[in-house]
CSV table of C-alpha atoms in Angstrom, one decimal:
chain,number,residue,atom,x,y,z
A,1032,UNK,CA,-0.2,0.0,0.0
A,1033,UNK,CA,1.6,3.6,-1.2
A,1034,UNK,CA,1.4,6.0,1.4
A,1035,UNK,CA,-1.7,8.4,0.2
A,1036,UNK,CA,-3.2,11.3,2.1
A,1037,UNK,CA,-5.7,8.9,3.1
A,1038,UNK,CA,-3.4,6.1,4.9
A,1039,UNK,CA,-1.1,9.1,6.5
A,1040,UNK,CA,-4.1,11.0,8.1
A,1041,UNK,CA,-4.9,7.4,9.3
A,1042,UNK,CA,-1.7,6.8,11.5
A,1043,UNK,CA,-1.6,9.8,12.5
A,1044,UNK,CA,-5.0,9.8,13.7
A,1045,UNK,CA,-4.3,6.1,15.2
A,1046,UNK,CA,-0.7,8.0,16.9
A,1047,UNK,CA,-2.5,10.5,18.6
A,1048,UNK,CA,-5.3,8.2,20.3
A,1049,UNK,CA,-2.8,5.8,21.1
A,1050,UNK,CA,-0.3,8.7,22.6
A,1051,UNK,CA,-3.8,10.2,24.4
A,1052,UNK,CA,-4.6,7.1,26.2
A,1053,UNK,CA,-1.0,6.6,26.8
A,1054,UNK,CA,-1.3,9.9,28.8
A,1055,UNK,CA,-4.5,9.4,30.3
A,1056,UNK,CA,-3.0,6.2,32.1
A,1057,UNK,CA,-0.1,7.2,33.2
A,1058,UNK,CA,0.0,10.6,34.2
A,1059,UNK,CA,-0.5,11.5,37.7
A,1060,UNK,CA,-1.1,15.4,37.4
A,1061,UNK,CA,-4.8,16.8,37.0
A,1062,UNK,CA,-3.3,19.3,34.4
A,1063,UNK,CA,-1.3,16.7,32.7
A,1064,UNK,CA,-4.6,14.9,32.5
A,1065,UNK,CA,-6.2,17.4,30.2
A,1066,UNK,CA,-3.4,17.7,28.3
A,1067,UNK,CA,-3.5,13.6,28.0
A,1068,UNK,CA,-7.8,14.1,26.9
A,1069,UNK,CA,-6.5,17.3,24.4
A,1070,UNK,CA,-3.9,15.1,22.2
A,1071,UNK,CA,-7.0,12.1,22.1
A,1072,UNK,CA,-9.6,14.5,21.1
A,1073,UNK,CA,-7.3,15.9,18.2
A,1074,UNK,CA,-7.4,12.5,16.8
A,1075,UNK,CA,-10.9,12.1,16.8
A,1076,UNK,CA,-11.1,15.9,15.2
A,1077,UNK,CA,-8.9,14.6,12.5
A,1078,UNK,CA,-10.9,11.5,12.4
A,1079,UNK,CA,-13.7,12.8,11.2
A,1080,UNK,CA,-11.9,15.4,9.1
A,1081,UNK,CA,-10.7,12.1,7.6
A,1082,UNK,CA,-14.3,10.1,7.1
A,1083,UNK,CA,-15.6,13.2,5.6
A,1084,UNK,CA,-13.0,13.7,2.8
A,1085,UNK,CA,-13.8,10.0,2.2
A,1086,UNK,CA,-17.3,9.8,1.9
A,1087,UNK,CA,-17.4,13.0,-0.1
A,1088,UNK,CA,-19.2,14.5,2.9
A,1089,UNK,CA,-16.0,17.3,3.6
A,1090,UNK,CA,-18.6,20.0,4.6
A,1091,UNK,CA,-20.4,17.6,7.3
A,1092,UNK,CA,-16.8,16.2,8.3
A,1093,UNK,CA,-16.0,20.1,9.0
A,1094,UNK,CA,-19.0,20.4,11.1
A,1095,UNK,CA,-18.7,17.7,12.9
A,1096,UNK,CA,-15.4,18.5,13.7
A,1097,UNK,CA,-16.1,22.1,14.9
A,1098,UNK,CA,-18.4,20.8,17.2
A,1099,UNK,CA,-16.1,18.6,18.5
A,1100,UNK,CA,-13.5,21.8,18.5
A,1101,UNK,CA,-15.9,23.8,20.8
A,1102,UNK,CA,-17.1,20.8,23.2
A,1103,UNK,CA,-13.1,19.9,23.7
A,1104,UNK,CA,-12.2,23.4,24.2
A,1105,UNK,CA,-15.4,24.0,26.9
A,1106,UNK,CA,-13.9,20.4,28.7
A,1107,UNK,CA,-10.5,22.2,28.7
A,1108,UNK,CA,-11.3,25.1,30.5
A,1109,UNK,CA,-13.5,24.0,33.1
A,1110,UNK,CA,-11.0,21.5,34.1
A,1111,UNK,CA,-8.3,23.6,34.1
A,1112,UNK,CA,-10.3,26.1,36.4
A,1113,UNK,CA,-11.1,23.1,38.2
A,1114,UNK,CA,-7.5,21.9,38.7
A,1115,UNK,CA,-7.0,25.5,39.7
A,1116,UNK,CA,-9.7,25.3,43.1
A,1117,UNK,CA,-8.1,21.8,43.9
A,1118,UNK,CA,-4.7,23.2,44.1
A,1119,UNK,CA,-5.5,25.9,46.3
A,1120,UNK,CA,-8.1,23.8,47.8
A,1121,UNK,CA,-5.8,20.9,48.7
A,1122,UNK,CA,-2.4,22.2,47.7
A,1123,UNK,CA,-1.7,19.4,45.3
A,1124,UNK,CA,-2.7,18.4,41.8
A,1125,UNK,CA,-1.6,14.5,42.3
A,1126,UNK,CA,-4.7,12.1,41.7
A,1127,UNK,CA,-2.7,9.8,43.9
A,1128,UNK,CA,-2.9,12.1,47.1
A,1129,UNK,CA,-6.1,13.8,45.6
A,1130,UNK,CA,-7.8,10.3,45.7
A,1131,UNK,CA,-7.9,10.4,49.5
A,1132,UNK,CA,-10.1,13.3,49.6
A,1133,UNK,CA,-8.6,14.4,52.9
A,1134,UNK,CA,-7.3,17.9,53.4
B,1081,UNK,CA,6.7,12.7,1.5
B,1082,UNK,CA,6.0,16.2,3.0
B,1083,UNK,CA,2.7,14.7,4.8
B,1084,UNK,CA,5.1,11.7,6.2
B,1085,UNK,CA,6.9,14.7,8.0
B,1086,UNK,CA,3.9,16.7,9.0
B,1087,UNK,CA,2.5,13.2,10.6
B,1088,UNK,CA,5.6,12.7,12.3
B,1089,UNK,CA,5.8,15.6,13.4
B,1090,UNK,CA,2.2,15.6,14.7
B,1091,UNK,CA,3.1,12.7,17.1
B,1092,UNK,CA,6.3,13.6,18.0
B,1093,UNK,CA,5.0,16.9,19.5
B,1094,UNK,CA,2.1,15.0,20.9
B,1095,UNK,CA,4.4,12.8,22.8
B,1096,UNK,CA,6.3,15.5,24.1
B,1097,UNK,CA,3.4,16.6,25.6
B,1098,UNK,CA,2.3,13.5,27.5
B,1099,UNK,CA,5.4,12.7,28.2
B,1100,UNK,CA,7.4,15.7,29.7
B,1101,UNK,CA,7.0,16.6,33.8
B,1102,UNK,CA,6.9,20.4,33.2
B,1103,UNK,CA,3.4,21.5,33.1
B,1104,UNK,CA,4.8,24.7,30.9
B,1105,UNK,CA,7.2,22.8,28.1
B,1106,UNK,CA,4.4,19.6,27.7
B,1107,UNK,CA,1.5,23.0,27.1
B,1108,UNK,CA,3.8,24.5,24.3
B,1109,UNK,CA,4.7,20.9,22.6
B,1110,UNK,CA,0.7,20.7,22.7
B,1111,UNK,CA,0.6,24.0,20.8
B,1112,UNK,CA,2.9,22.3,18.3
B,1113,UNK,CA,1.0,19.0,17.7
B,1114,UNK,CA,-2.5,21.6,17.6
B,1115,UNK,CA,-0.9,23.7,14.7
B,1116,UNK,CA,0.2,20.7,12.6
B,1117,UNK,CA,-2.9,18.8,13.6
B,1118,UNK,CA,-4.3,21.8,11.7
B,1119,UNK,CA,-2.3,21.5,9.0
B,1120,UNK,CA,-3.1,18.2,8.1
B,1121,UNK,CA,-6.9,19.1,8.0
B,1122,UNK,CA,-5.7,21.6,5.3
B,1123,UNK,CA,-4.1,19.1,3.6
B,1124,UNK,CA,-7.2,17.1,3.7
B,1125,UNK,CA,-9.5,19.9,2.2
B,1126,UNK,CA,-11.1,21.7,5.2
B,1127,UNK,CA,-9.4,24.8,5.5
B,1128,UNK,CA,-12.2,26.7,7.2
B,1129,UNK,CA,-11.7,23.9,10.3
B,1130,UNK,CA,-7.9,24.3,10.2
B,1131,UNK,CA,-8.0,27.6,10.7
B,1132,UNK,CA,-10.4,27.6,13.6
B,1133,UNK,CA,-8.2,24.5,15.0
B,1134,UNK,CA,-5.1,26.9,14.6
B,1135,UNK,CA,-6.6,30.0,16.5
B,1136,UNK,CA,-8.6,28.0,19.3
B,1137,UNK,CA,-6.6,24.5,19.7
B,1138,UNK,CA,-3.0,26.2,19.1
B,1139,UNK,CA,-3.9,29.7,20.3
B,1140,UNK,CA,-6.8,30.1,23.2
B,1141,UNK,CA,-6.1,26.7,24.9
B,1142,UNK,CA,-2.3,27.2,24.9
B,1143,UNK,CA,-3.1,30.8,27.0
B,1144,UNK,CA,-5.5,29.0,29.1
B,1145,UNK,CA,-3.0,26.2,30.0
B,1146,UNK,CA,-0.2,28.9,30.4
B,1147,UNK,CA,-2.5,31.1,32.6
B,1148,UNK,CA,-3.9,27.9,34.2
B,1149,UNK,CA,-0.5,27.0,35.0
B,1150,UNK,CA,0.8,30.1,36.5
B,1151,UNK,CA,-2.1,30.3,38.9
B,1152,UNK,CA,-1.5,26.7,40.4
B,1153,UNK,CA,1.5,26.9,39.9
B,1154,UNK,CA,4.4,24.2,38.5
B,1155,UNK,CA,4.6,20.9,41.2
B,1156,UNK,CA,8.1,19.9,41.5
B,1157,UNK,CA,8.4,17.7,38.5
B,1158,UNK,CA,9.1,14.2,40.4
B,1159,UNK,CA,8.6,11.4,38.8
B,1160,UNK,CA,5.8,9.5,40.5
B,1161,UNK,CA,4.1,6.3,39.6
B,1162,UNK,CA,2.0,6.1,37.5
B,1163,UNK,CA,-1.7,4.8,38.9
B,1164,UNK,CA,-1.7,2.2,36.2
B,1165,UNK,CA,1.8,0.1,36.1
B,1166,UNK,CA,3.7,1.6,33.0
B,1167,UNK,CA,4.3,-1.5,31.0
B,1168,UNK,CA,0.4,-2.3,31.4
B,1169,UNK,CA,-0.8,1.1,30.1
B,1170,UNK,CA,2.0,0.8,26.8
B,1171,UNK,CA,0.1,-2.7,26.4
B,1172,UNK,CA,-3.3,-1.0,26.6
B,1173,UNK,CA,-2.5,1.8,24.6
B,1174,UNK,CA,-0.3,0.1,21.7
B,1175,UNK,CA,-3.6,-3.2,21.5
B,1176,UNK,CA,-5.6,-0.1,21.3
B,1177,UNK,CA,-3.8,1.5,18.1
B,1178,UNK,CA,-3.5,-2.1,16.5
B,1179,UNK,CA,-7.4,-2.9,17.1
B,1180,UNK,CA,-8.1,0.3,15.2
B,1181,UNK,CA,-5.4,-0.2,12.2
B,1182,UNK,CA,-7.3,-3.6,12.4
B,1183,UNK,CA,-10.2,-2.2,11.9
B,1184,UNK,CA,-10.0,1.0,9.9
B,1185,UNK,CA,-6.8,1.0,7.7
B,1186,UNK,CA,-8.2,-2.2,5.3
B,1187,UNK,CA,-11.6,0.6,5.2
B,1188,UNK,CA,-9.8,3.5,4.0
B,1189,UNK,CA,-11.4,3.7,0.2
B,1190,UNK,CA,-13.5,6.9,-1.1
B,1191,UNK,CA,-16.8,6.7,-1.4
B,1192,UNK,CA,-19.4,8.6,-3.6
B,1193,UNK,CA,-21.1,10.5,-1.0
B,1194,UNK,CA,-23.9,13.1,-0.8
B,1195,UNK,CA,-24.3,15.8,-3.8
B,1196,UNK,CA,-23.2,18.6,-1.1
B,1197,UNK,CA,-22.7,22.6,-1.2
B,1198,UNK,CA,-19.8,24.5,-1.8
B,1199,UNK,CA,-19.8,26.2,1.1
B,1200,UNK,CA,-19.2,25.3,4.2
B,1201,UNK,CA,-21.2,27.9,6.1
B,1202,UNK,CA,-24.5,26.3,4.1
B,1203,UNK,CA,-23.9,23.3,5.6
B,1204,UNK,CA,-23.1,24.4,9.1
B,1205,UNK,CA,-26.2,27.7,9.0
B,1206,UNK,CA,-28.8,25.6,6.9
B,1207,UNK,CA,-28.2,22.0,7.6
B,1208,UNK,CA,-26.4,21.4,11.4
B,1209,UNK,CA,-28.7,24.0,13.2
B,1210,UNK,CA,-29.1,21.9,15.8
B,1211,UNK,CA,-24.8,21.4,16.4
B,1212,UNK,CA,-25.3,25.4,16.3
B,1213,UNK,CA,-27.3,25.7,19.4
B,1214,UNK,CA,-25.7,22.4,21.2
B,1215,UNK,CA,-22.7,24.8,20.7
B,1216,UNK,CA,-24.2,28.0,21.9
B,1217,UNK,CA,-25.3,25.8,25.0
B,1218,UNK,CA,-22.2,24.6,25.9
B,1219,UNK,CA,-20.3,27.9,25.3
B,1220,UNK,CA,-22.8,29.3,27.9
B,1221,UNK,CA,-23.2,26.5,30.5
B,1222,UNK,CA,-18.8,26.4,29.7
B,1223,UNK,CA,-18.8,29.8,30.8
B,1224,UNK,CA,-21.1,30.0,33.5
B,1225,UNK,CA,-19.2,26.7,35.2
B,1226,UNK,CA,-15.8,28.4,35.3
B,1227,UNK,CA,-17.4,31.7,36.4
B,1228,UNK,CA,-19.2,29.5,39.6
B,1229,UNK,CA,-15.8,27.7,40.0
B,1230,UNK,CA,-13.8,30.6,40.1
B,1231,UNK,CA,-16.6,32.5,42.1
B,1232,UNK,CA,-16.7,30.0,45.3
B,1233,UNK,CA,-12.5,30.2,45.3
B,1234,UNK,CA,-12.9,34.0,46.0
B,1235,UNK,CA,-15.6,33.5,48.5
B,1236,UNK,CA,-14.2,31.0,50.3
B,1237,UNK,CA,-10.8,33.4,50.1
B,1238,UNK,CA,-13.2,36.2,51.9
B,1239,UNK,CA,-14.9,34.1,54.2
B,1240,UNK,CA,-10.8,32.8,55.3
B,1241,UNK,CA,-9.7,36.5,55.3
B,1242,UNK,CA,-12.6,37.5,57.8
């Protein structure tokens, strides 16, 4: 199989999904969790655009990717505000320490 | 060749963003991954969403990350043992990628789709009105949630001062 643009895009999608999942699994810092989620969602956005291109409905792919961008940004903003508050209240961003829920 | 370099750079930036111990450096690597993802979208023929991803993903979100890291403060980059053992996490991630590749890559054939209008705006504002409405609700909900979270912190600080 030649290295066509759809194949390379699929490799990028799978790579981003894998790296994002790995980040979510190995990190213990609350802000790094948001970074891992952002990486995962970039893979999803690229997948939507790729699916739109392959099905001949690139505009629908774009509108769905736009919805994902908005949702992802809102989730990130709320998660970062939450992380800031957690740091203020508990003094740490370490998930292991936070799981005890003691101040 | 050009696309191969872009994909390699996207994956390198994303891996550095996840792997790094310094939060600020991770945010900058993430911005790089966003910018390159936007370039890949442009190459796929989606210039409108590529511009939005570049401005929001590489611009706004990075600024928010830097702002949040400045407020929360960088924790000392100690090497903590992850909640899931690292080999198990690698196996899970590689397994997910292999499964995705097994399902997706053989089906990468272009199909004749519906005849669509040429303009992105036509599809967005006329065919996908519900999506736009959902986005507006999400933005309003997000703003209210952030205001609620941050104002709670301020009132808590006021109580402690009295």
